[in-house]
Amino acid sequence: GDDYVAKFRQQSAWASYSLNSAKWEFAFAGSLKNQTFWRDGKTQNGKFPDNSYGESEKNNFLLPSGKGLIRYKIDGRNYITVSGMISEMAPTFRNAYVSPRTRDSVVDGLEAEQLNLAEVRYDLRAPSLKLSLSGFYIQSKNAIESTSFYHDDLRTFVNFSLTKINKEYTGVEAAAEYKVTPSVSVQGAAVIGQYIYTSRPNATVTQDNDGSVLLENITVYAQNLYVSGTPQTAFTGGVTYRSKKFWSLFLNVNTFQESWINFNPLRRTSAAVENVEYQSEQWNDILRQEKVEPGWTLDLSFYKSWRVNWPKSRTTFGLNIGVTNLLNNTDYINGGYEQYRFDYTNKDVTTFPTKYSYMQGLNYFVQGSMKF
C-alpha cells in the first residue's frame, strides 16, 4: 500500500492601484508569491526504501505576477477596455512528482509555468440593447504533465512525464441581449476560438517498480494539435419572458463544435510510425487527432417569487426549477481520450480503442430560497 501527505507552504504579498475619471479608468496590480511543497511519506516502500518514507526535499518557487486594465469611456453607454496579465504558476503536486504514491522523485527540469493573457473588449450598455465584443489571446509555456500506465512495448507499468508543453488560445467572444418588449428579451452568445499546442514536448518514461529510466528526451510531435476538454466553438441563443406577476421563463438552445479527443503522446513519436509507409492510410491513422461531431442541447428554466410577512415583514420566497438537455440528447461525445497503450507490433490504433464520455441525459433541479 501507500500512505503519504502532500504538504504546501505559501507566502504572498500584493499591491494594487486604481484611478477612475469621467473618461478613463486605470487599474494595475502585482503580486509576489513564494510557494513550497514537498512529500511526507508515512510508509516505507520496499522497492524505494531511501526515498519513500519521511519528508522529501522541498520544491520552492518564487512566482511574480502582474495585471493591468485601461478603459476608455466613449460616453455613458460605450466602453473600450484593454487588459492583460503576466503570471507564473508552480506545477501541481501530482505533475511535479514522477510517482507520488511510491517515492519522492520529481520530474527532471521542474520549473514554473508561464502564463500571458491579453484581451481587447467593447461594451455597449443601452436601455434596450446590451452588447459585448472581445478578442483574447492566452499563452502558456513550460507546463508539465505526469501520468502512469502499462507500456505494452516495454512490457511493464511505467511513469510518463511530459515537459516543455506550450499552448496557445486565441479567439473572439460576443454576447448580446435585446429587449423586444418590457416583458420579452432575446439573448445570444458565441465564442469562436483555436486552442493548440505550440511546442514539441519532451517525454521521459521510467519503470514504476524500480525507477529506472527506460526512455528519455523523446520528442513528441504535438505542435499544432488541438487542446481537448472543451468545445473551441460554441453558440447559445435564448428567449426570456418576465411577467409582471413576479415569474420568469427562460428557454435556451446551445450548440458545441470543434471539440477534440485528448491524444496519446506516444502515438506522436518517431517510434510509433517506424517502418510505416510515409503518408499511407495507416501512417495518417496513427498521427491524426480525432474530432468530435457537433452537438446541441435545449434548456428550460422557471423562476417565481412571493413576498410575504412571515417570519418577518417583506420576506421573499423564491422557487427556481431548471431542466437541462430537455430533449435527452445522449449521443453527443463531450469528452474522451486515446489510451496511452499502443500496439507497437502491428501499429493498429484499434487494438486499444479510444475511451469516450457522453453527455448526460435530461437533468433537472428544484431550488427554494428565502430572503429576509
Short mmCIF file of C-alpha atoms in Angstrom, two decimals:
data_model
loop_
_atom_site.label_atom_id
_atom_site.label_comp_id
_atom_site.label_asym_id
_atom_site.label_seq_id
_atom_site.Cartn_x
_atom_site.Cartn_y
_atom_site.Cartn_z
CA GLY A 1 0.00 0.00 0.00
CA ASP A 2 0.92 3.65 0.12
CA ASP A 3 0.37 6.49 2.54
CA TYR A 4 1.73 9.98 2.08
CA VAL A 5 0.81 13.60 2.75
CA ALA A 6 1.18 16.43 0.25
CA LYS A 7 2.38 19.48 2.18
CA PHE A 8 2.24 23.09 0.99
CA ARG A 9 3.50 26.37 2.40
CA GLN A 10 2.85 29.70 0.78
CA GLN A 11 3.57 33.37 1.44
CA SER A 12 2.34 36.17 -0.77
CA ALA A 13 2.30 39.94 -0.97
CA TRP A 14 0.36 42.11 -3.36
CA ALA A 15 -0.37 45.71 -4.21
CA SER A 16 -2.92 47.46 -6.41
CA TYR A 17 -3.70 50.92 -7.71
CA SER A 18 -6.79 52.24 -9.50
CA LEU A 19 -7.89 55.59 -10.90
CA ASN A 20 -11.35 56.40 -12.21
CA SER A 21 -12.18 59.62 -14.03
CA ALA A 22 -15.02 60.81 -16.24
CA LYS A 23 -13.39 59.40 -19.40
CA TRP A 24 -10.72 56.97 -18.25
CA GLU A 25 -10.28 54.11 -15.84
CA PHE A 26 -6.92 52.60 -14.89
CA ALA A 27 -6.25 49.61 -12.67
CA PHE A 28 -2.95 47.88 -12.01
CA ALA A 29 -1.96 45.14 -9.60
CA GLY A 30 1.03 42.99 -8.86
CA SER A 31 1.88 40.16 -6.52
CA LEU A 32 4.82 38.08 -5.42
CA LYS A 33 4.21 34.57 -4.15
CA ASN A 34 6.64 32.14 -2.57
CA GLN A 35 5.29 28.60 -2.80
CA THR A 36 6.88 25.49 -1.34
CA PHE A 37 5.61 21.92 -1.49
CA TRP A 38 7.01 18.55 -0.52
CA ARG A 39 6.03 14.94 0.03
CA ASP A 40 5.82 13.43 3.52
CA GLY A 41 5.80 9.66 3.25
CA LYS A 42 4.06 7.78 6.06
CA THR A 43 5.03 4.29 4.95
CA GLN A 44 8.29 2.86 3.62
CA ASN A 45 8.10 1.20 0.22
CA GLY A 46 10.38 -1.84 0.00
CA LYS A 47 11.30 -1.03 -3.59
CA PHE A 48 12.22 2.56 -2.69
CA PRO A 49 13.42 2.36 0.92
CA ASP A 50 15.56 5.50 0.70
CA ASN A 51 13.08 7.95 -0.83
CA SER A 52 9.60 6.82 0.15
CA TYR A 53 9.46 7.41 3.93
CA GLY A 54 9.66 10.74 5.68
CA GLU A 55 9.83 14.27 4.36
CA SER A 56 11.35 14.83 0.92
CA GLU A 57 13.40 17.78 -0.24
CA LYS A 58 11.31 20.91 -0.59
CA ASN A 59 10.44 22.33 -4.01
CA ASN A 60 10.44 26.11 -3.87
CA PHE A 61 9.08 28.56 -6.45
CA LEU A 62 9.17 32.35 -6.42
CA LEU A 63 6.20 33.42 -8.53
CA PRO A 64 5.72 37.04 -9.68
CA SER A 65 2.58 38.22 -11.47
CA GLY A 66 1.07 41.45 -12.69
CA LYS A 67 -2.09 42.61 -14.41
CA GLY A 68 -3.46 45.84 -15.75
CA LEU A 69 -6.60 47.37 -17.23
CA ILE A 70 -7.22 50.55 -19.21
CA ARG A 71 -10.81 51.55 -20.05
CA TYR A 72 -11.90 54.46 -22.24
CA LYS A 73 -15.46 55.66 -21.72
CA ILE A 74 -16.63 56.95 -25.07
CA ASP A 75 -19.85 58.10 -23.41
CA GLY A 76 -22.17 56.78 -20.72
CA ARG A 77 -23.05 53.71 -22.81
CA ASN A 78 -19.96 52.79 -24.85
CA TYR A 79 -16.69 51.49 -23.39
CA ILE A 80 -13.43 50.16 -24.80
CA THR A 81 -11.23 48.08 -22.48
CA VAL A 82 -7.72 46.72 -22.91
CA SER A 83 -6.44 44.35 -20.24
CA GLY A 84 -3.59 41.94 -19.77
CA MET A 85 -1.80 39.71 -17.32
CA ILE A 86 1.57 38.03 -16.92
CA SER A 87 1.95 35.35 -14.30
CA GLU A 88 3.96 32.35 -13.18
CA MET A 89 2.43 29.24 -11.61
CA ALA A 90 4.08 26.36 -9.80
CA PRO A 91 3.45 22.88 -11.20
CA THR A 92 0.79 20.88 -9.40
CA PHE A 93 1.87 18.32 -6.83
CA ARG A 94 0.72 15.38 -8.99
CA ASN A 95 2.54 16.62 -12.09
CA ALA A 96 5.71 17.52 -10.20
CA TYR A 97 6.29 14.01 -8.82
CA VAL A 98 7.02 11.06 -11.08
CA SER A 99 5.00 8.67 -8.90
CA PRO A 100 3.97 10.25 -5.59
CA ARG A 101 2.29 7.07 -4.33
CA THR A 102 5.64 5.22 -4.30
CA ARG A 103 8.50 7.73 -3.95
CA ASP A 104 9.53 11.37 -3.82
CA SER A 105 11.36 11.61 -7.17
CA VAL A 106 10.44 14.76 -9.09
CA VAL A 107 10.30 15.32 -12.83
CA ASP A 108 13.58 16.43 -14.39
CA GLY A 109 13.58 20.08 -15.39
CA LEU A 110 10.93 21.10 -12.88
CA GLU A 111 10.12 24.79 -13.43
CA ALA A 112 7.28 27.28 -13.14
CA GLU A 113 4.67 27.57 -15.86
CA GLN A 114 4.46 30.98 -17.54
CA LEU A 115 1.06 32.43 -18.41
CA ASN A 116 0.41 35.53 -20.55
CA LEU A 117 -3.03 36.90 -21.33
CA ALA A 118 -4.35 39.85 -23.33
CA GLU A 119 -7.89 40.99 -24.17
CA VAL A 120 -9.49 43.85 -26.09
CA ARG A 121 -13.17 44.43 -25.36
CA TYR A 122 -16.03 46.68 -26.46
CA ASP A 123 -19.20 47.10 -24.36
CA LEU A 124 -22.48 48.81 -25.13
CA ARG A 125 -24.98 49.40 -22.32
CA ALA A 126 -28.14 50.95 -23.82
CA PRO A 127 -31.65 50.75 -22.30
CA SER A 128 -32.87 48.13 -24.76
CA LEU A 129 -29.58 46.63 -26.01
CA LYS A 130 -26.58 45.26 -24.19
CA LEU A 131 -23.62 44.14 -26.32
CA SER A 132 -20.10 42.86 -25.65
CA LEU A 133 -17.41 42.02 -28.21
CA SER A 134 -13.92 40.86 -27.29
CA GLY A 135 -10.82 39.23 -28.68
CA PHE A 136 -8.45 37.27 -26.46
CA TYR A 137 -5.01 35.72 -26.56
CA ILE A 138 -3.60 33.35 -23.91
CA GLN A 139 -0.16 31.79 -23.97
CA SER A 140 1.01 29.03 -21.65
CA LYS A 141 4.66 27.93 -21.58
CA ASN A 142 6.69 25.23 -19.80
CA ALA A 143 3.78 23.21 -18.45
CA ILE A 144 4.29 19.68 -17.09
CA GLU A 145 2.04 16.61 -17.19
CA SER A 146 2.60 13.28 -15.46
CA THR A 147 0.69 10.01 -15.55
CA SER A 148 1.16 6.25 -15.19
CA PHE A 149 0.06 3.36 -17.41
CA TYR A 150 1.05 -0.06 -18.77
CA HIS A 151 3.52 0.19 -21.66
CA ASP A 152 2.91 -2.77 -23.99
CA ASP A 153 6.18 -2.48 -25.89
CA LEU A 154 8.29 -2.26 -22.73
CA ARG A 155 6.01 -4.81 -21.01
CA THR A 156 5.86 -3.01 -17.68
CA PHE A 157 3.88 -0.41 -15.74
CA VAL A 158 5.57 2.95 -16.30
CA ASN A 159 5.54 6.56 -15.16
CA PHE A 160 5.27 9.02 -18.04
CA SER A 161 6.25 12.70 -17.81
CA LEU A 162 5.88 15.43 -20.41
CA THR A 163 7.83 18.68 -20.08
CA LYS A 164 8.16 21.87 -22.15
CA ILE A 165 4.45 21.92 -23.02
CA ASN A 166 3.43 25.18 -24.68
CA LYS A 167 -0.15 26.07 -25.59
CA GLU A 168 -1.86 29.00 -27.28
CA TYR A 169 -5.50 30.07 -27.01
CA THR A 170 -6.87 32.69 -29.41
CA GLY A 171 -10.44 33.62 -30.19
CA VAL A 172 -13.30 36.08 -30.19
CA GLU A 173 -16.33 36.24 -27.91
CA ALA A 174 -19.62 38.05 -28.34
CA ALA A 175 -22.76 38.40 -26.23
CA ALA A 176 -25.91 40.43 -26.75
CA GLU A 177 -29.29 40.97 -25.11
CA TYR A 178 -32.11 42.89 -26.77
CA LYS A 179 -35.30 43.87 -25.01
CA VAL A 180 -38.12 43.35 -27.54
CA THR A 181 -40.83 44.46 -25.12
CA PRO A 182 -40.74 45.26 -21.39
CA SER A 183 -41.53 41.57 -20.77
CA VAL A 184 -39.71 39.79 -23.60
CA SER A 185 -35.99 39.81 -24.35
CA VAL A 186 -33.71 37.71 -26.57
CA GLN A 187 -30.13 36.78 -25.81
CA GLY A 188 -27.25 35.30 -27.73
CA ALA A 189 -23.61 34.49 -27.11
CA ALA A 190 -20.79 32.94 -29.09
CA VAL A 191 -17.15 32.01 -28.75
CA ILE A 192 -15.01 31.10 -31.76
CA GLY A 193 -11.54 30.02 -30.81
CA GLN A 194 -8.48 27.99 -31.65
CA TYR A 195 -6.63 26.27 -28.80
CA ILE A 196 -3.49 24.46 -29.92
CA TYR A 197 -0.15 23.09 -28.77
CA THR A 198 2.73 25.26 -29.98
CA SER A 199 5.71 23.12 -28.94
CA ARG A 200 7.14 19.65 -29.26
CA PRO A 201 7.26 18.44 -25.64
CA ASN A 202 9.91 16.11 -24.25
CA ALA A 203 8.81 12.74 -22.85
CA THR A 204 10.53 10.63 -20.20
CA VAL A 205 9.42 7.11 -19.32
CA THR A 206 10.55 5.44 -16.09
CA GLN A 207 9.82 1.96 -14.78
CA ASP A 208 7.38 2.17 -11.91
CA ASN A 209 8.71 -0.70 -9.80
CA ASP A 210 12.39 0.31 -9.73
CA GLY A 211 12.58 3.90 -11.03
CA SER A 212 14.99 3.13 -13.88
CA VAL A 213 14.78 5.44 -16.90
CA LEU A 214 13.53 3.48 -19.92
CA LEU A 215 13.14 6.30 -22.44
CA GLU A 216 14.48 9.83 -22.16
CA ASN A 217 14.19 13.07 -24.14
CA ILE A 218 11.71 11.57 -26.60
CA THR A 219 10.31 14.23 -28.91
CA VAL A 220 6.51 14.32 -29.04
CA TYR A 221 5.25 15.86 -32.28
CA ALA A 222 2.32 17.66 -30.70
CA GLN A 223 2.81 21.05 -32.32
CA ASN A 224 -0.45 22.32 -33.90
CA LEU A 225 -2.54 19.55 -32.35
CA TYR A 226 -5.68 20.77 -30.58
CA VAL A 227 -6.24 21.15 -26.84
CA SER A 228 -9.00 18.84 -25.65
CA GLY A 229 -11.51 19.16 -22.83
CA THR A 230 -13.70 21.95 -24.17
CA PRO A 231 -15.52 22.94 -27.37
CA GLN A 232 -13.44 25.54 -29.19
CA THR A 233 -16.54 27.00 -30.82
CA ALA A 234 -19.91 27.33 -29.08
CA PHE A 235 -23.14 29.27 -29.59
CA THR A 236 -26.19 29.86 -27.45
CA GLY A 237 -29.43 31.70 -28.10
CA GLY A 238 -32.45 32.18 -25.92
CA VAL A 239 -35.69 33.94 -25.10
CA THR A 240 -36.70 35.28 -21.69
CA TYR A 241 -40.20 36.22 -20.56
CA ARG A 242 -40.62 38.22 -17.34
CA SER A 243 -44.16 38.54 -16.05
CA LYS A 244 -45.45 41.46 -14.03
CA LYS A 245 -46.62 38.84 -11.52
CA PHE A 246 -43.04 38.04 -10.48
CA TRP A 247 -42.33 34.95 -12.52
CA SER A 248 -39.91 34.39 -15.38
CA LEU A 249 -39.39 31.73 -18.04
CA PHE A 250 -36.06 31.12 -19.84
CA LEU A 251 -35.52 29.00 -22.97
CA ASN A 252 -32.04 28.41 -24.47
CA VAL A 253 -30.61 26.45 -27.40
CA ASN A 254 -26.89 25.62 -27.20
CA THR A 255 -24.52 24.19 -29.81
CA PHE A 256 -20.99 22.83 -29.33
CA GLN A 257 -18.43 22.50 -32.12
CA GLU A 258 -14.72 21.95 -32.73
CA SER A 259 -14.12 19.53 -29.86
CA TRP A 260 -11.13 17.20 -29.99
CA ILE A 261 -10.17 13.96 -28.29
CA ASN A 262 -7.18 14.06 -25.95
CA PHE A 263 -4.30 12.47 -27.85
CA ASN A 264 -1.80 9.83 -26.79
CA PRO A 265 1.67 11.48 -26.89
CA LEU A 266 3.39 8.15 -27.60
CA ARG A 267 1.46 7.89 -30.89
CA ARG A 268 3.08 11.17 -31.94
CA THR A 269 6.66 9.94 -31.78
CA SER A 270 9.01 8.54 -34.41
CA ALA A 271 8.80 5.09 -32.78
CA ALA A 272 5.03 4.94 -33.38
CA VAL A 273 5.41 5.29 -37.16
CA GLU A 274 8.66 3.39 -37.52
CA ASN A 275 8.54 1.08 -40.59
CA VAL A 276 5.14 2.54 -41.58
CA GLU A 277 4.89 3.91 -45.12
CA TYR A 278 5.02 7.71 -45.09
CA GLN A 279 1.62 9.37 -45.70
CA SER A 280 -0.09 5.97 -46.02
CA GLU A 281 -3.54 5.43 -44.56
CA GLN A 282 -2.01 3.63 -41.58
CA TRP A 283 0.52 6.46 -41.08
CA ASN A 284 -2.30 9.03 -41.05
CA ASP A 285 -4.45 6.91 -38.72
CA ILE A 286 -1.65 6.83 -36.15
CA LEU A 287 -0.94 10.57 -36.20
CA ARG A 288 -4.39 12.02 -36.85
CA GLN A 289 -6.23 13.63 -33.93
CA GLU A 290 -9.89 12.69 -33.68
CA LYS A 291 -12.52 15.41 -33.92
CA VAL A 292 -15.90 15.12 -32.19
CA GLU A 293 -19.13 15.62 -34.11
CA PRO A 294 -21.07 18.79 -33.17
CA GLY A 295 -23.84 18.57 -30.59
CA TRP A 296 -26.66 20.66 -29.19
CA THR A 297 -28.99 20.89 -26.22
CA LEU A 298 -32.19 22.65 -25.21
CA ASP A 299 -32.51 24.12 -21.70
CA LEU A 300 -35.58 25.46 -19.88
CA SER A 301 -35.87 27.18 -16.51
CA PHE A 302 -38.59 28.87 -14.46
CA TYR A 303 -38.42 31.29 -11.53
CA LYS A 304 -41.23 32.54 -9.29
CA SER A 305 -41.05 34.77 -6.20
CA TRP A 306 -43.54 35.74 -3.49
CA ARG A 307 -43.37 38.49 -0.90
CA VAL A 308 -44.93 37.63 2.46
CA ASN A 309 -44.83 38.92 6.03
CA TRP A 310 -43.52 35.72 7.64
CA PRO A 311 -41.33 35.20 9.57
CA LYS A 312 -40.53 38.90 9.13
CA SER A 313 -42.12 41.66 7.11
CA ARG A 314 -41.10 41.91 3.43
CA THR A 315 -39.75 38.36 3.36
CA THR A 316 -39.28 36.96 -0.16
CA PHE A 317 -39.73 33.32 -1.04
CA GLY A 318 -38.33 32.05 -4.35
CA LEU A 319 -38.78 28.88 -6.39
CA ASN A 320 -36.35 28.01 -9.18
CA ILE A 321 -36.85 25.00 -11.48
CA GLY A 322 -34.34 24.19 -14.19
CA VAL A 323 -34.21 21.47 -16.84
CA THR A 324 -31.04 20.96 -18.90
CA ASN A 325 -30.85 18.84 -22.03
CA LEU A 326 -34.62 18.88 -22.26
CA LEU A 327 -34.70 16.63 -25.34
CA ASN A 328 -32.49 14.00 -23.67
CA ASN A 329 -29.66 14.16 -26.22
CA THR A 330 -27.19 11.49 -25.08
CA ASP A 331 -25.38 10.97 -28.41
CA TYR A 332 -23.01 13.91 -28.03
CA ILE A 333 -19.45 12.96 -27.04
CA ASN A 334 -18.44 15.60 -24.51
CA GLY A 335 -15.01 14.14 -23.75
CA GLY A 336 -12.63 11.32 -24.47
CA TYR A 337 -9.02 10.24 -24.66
CA GLU A 338 -6.81 7.89 -26.60
CA GLN A 339 -5.41 5.15 -24.41
CA TYR A 340 -1.72 5.50 -23.63
CA ARG A 341 -1.35 1.85 -24.55
CA PHE A 342 -0.33 1.34 -28.18
CA ASP A 343 0.16 -1.68 -30.42
CA TYR A 344 3.80 -1.24 -31.46
CA THR A 345 3.88 -4.62 -33.19
CA ASN A 346 1.06 -4.19 -35.71
CA LYS A 347 0.71 -0.40 -35.41
CA ASP A 348 -3.06 -0.90 -35.20
CA VAL A 349 -4.83 2.04 -33.49
CA THR A 350 -7.95 -0.08 -32.87
CA THR A 351 -6.17 -2.59 -30.61
CA PHE A 352 -6.66 -0.21 -27.67
CA PRO A 353 -9.66 1.87 -28.74
CA THR A 354 -10.39 5.43 -27.67
CA LYS A 355 -12.39 5.93 -24.47
CA TYR A 356 -15.40 8.27 -24.75
CA SER A 357 -17.69 10.02 -22.32
CA TYR A 358 -21.17 11.09 -23.39
CA MET A 359 -23.42 13.93 -22.38
CA GLN A 360 -25.81 13.13 -19.57
CA GLY A 361 -29.47 12.91 -20.48
CA LEU A 362 -32.23 15.11 -19.14
CA ASN A 363 -31.29 16.71 -15.81
CA TYR A 364 -33.41 18.87 -13.56
CA PHE A 365 -33.17 20.70 -10.27
CA VAL A 366 -35.63 22.37 -7.91
CA GLN A 367 -34.38 25.09 -5.57
CA GLY A 368 -36.18 27.07 -2.89
CA SER A 369 -34.94 30.25 -1.20
CA MET A 370 -35.98 32.72 1.46
CA LYS A 371 -34.67 36.29 1.89
CA PHE A 372 -35.48 38.47 4.88
#
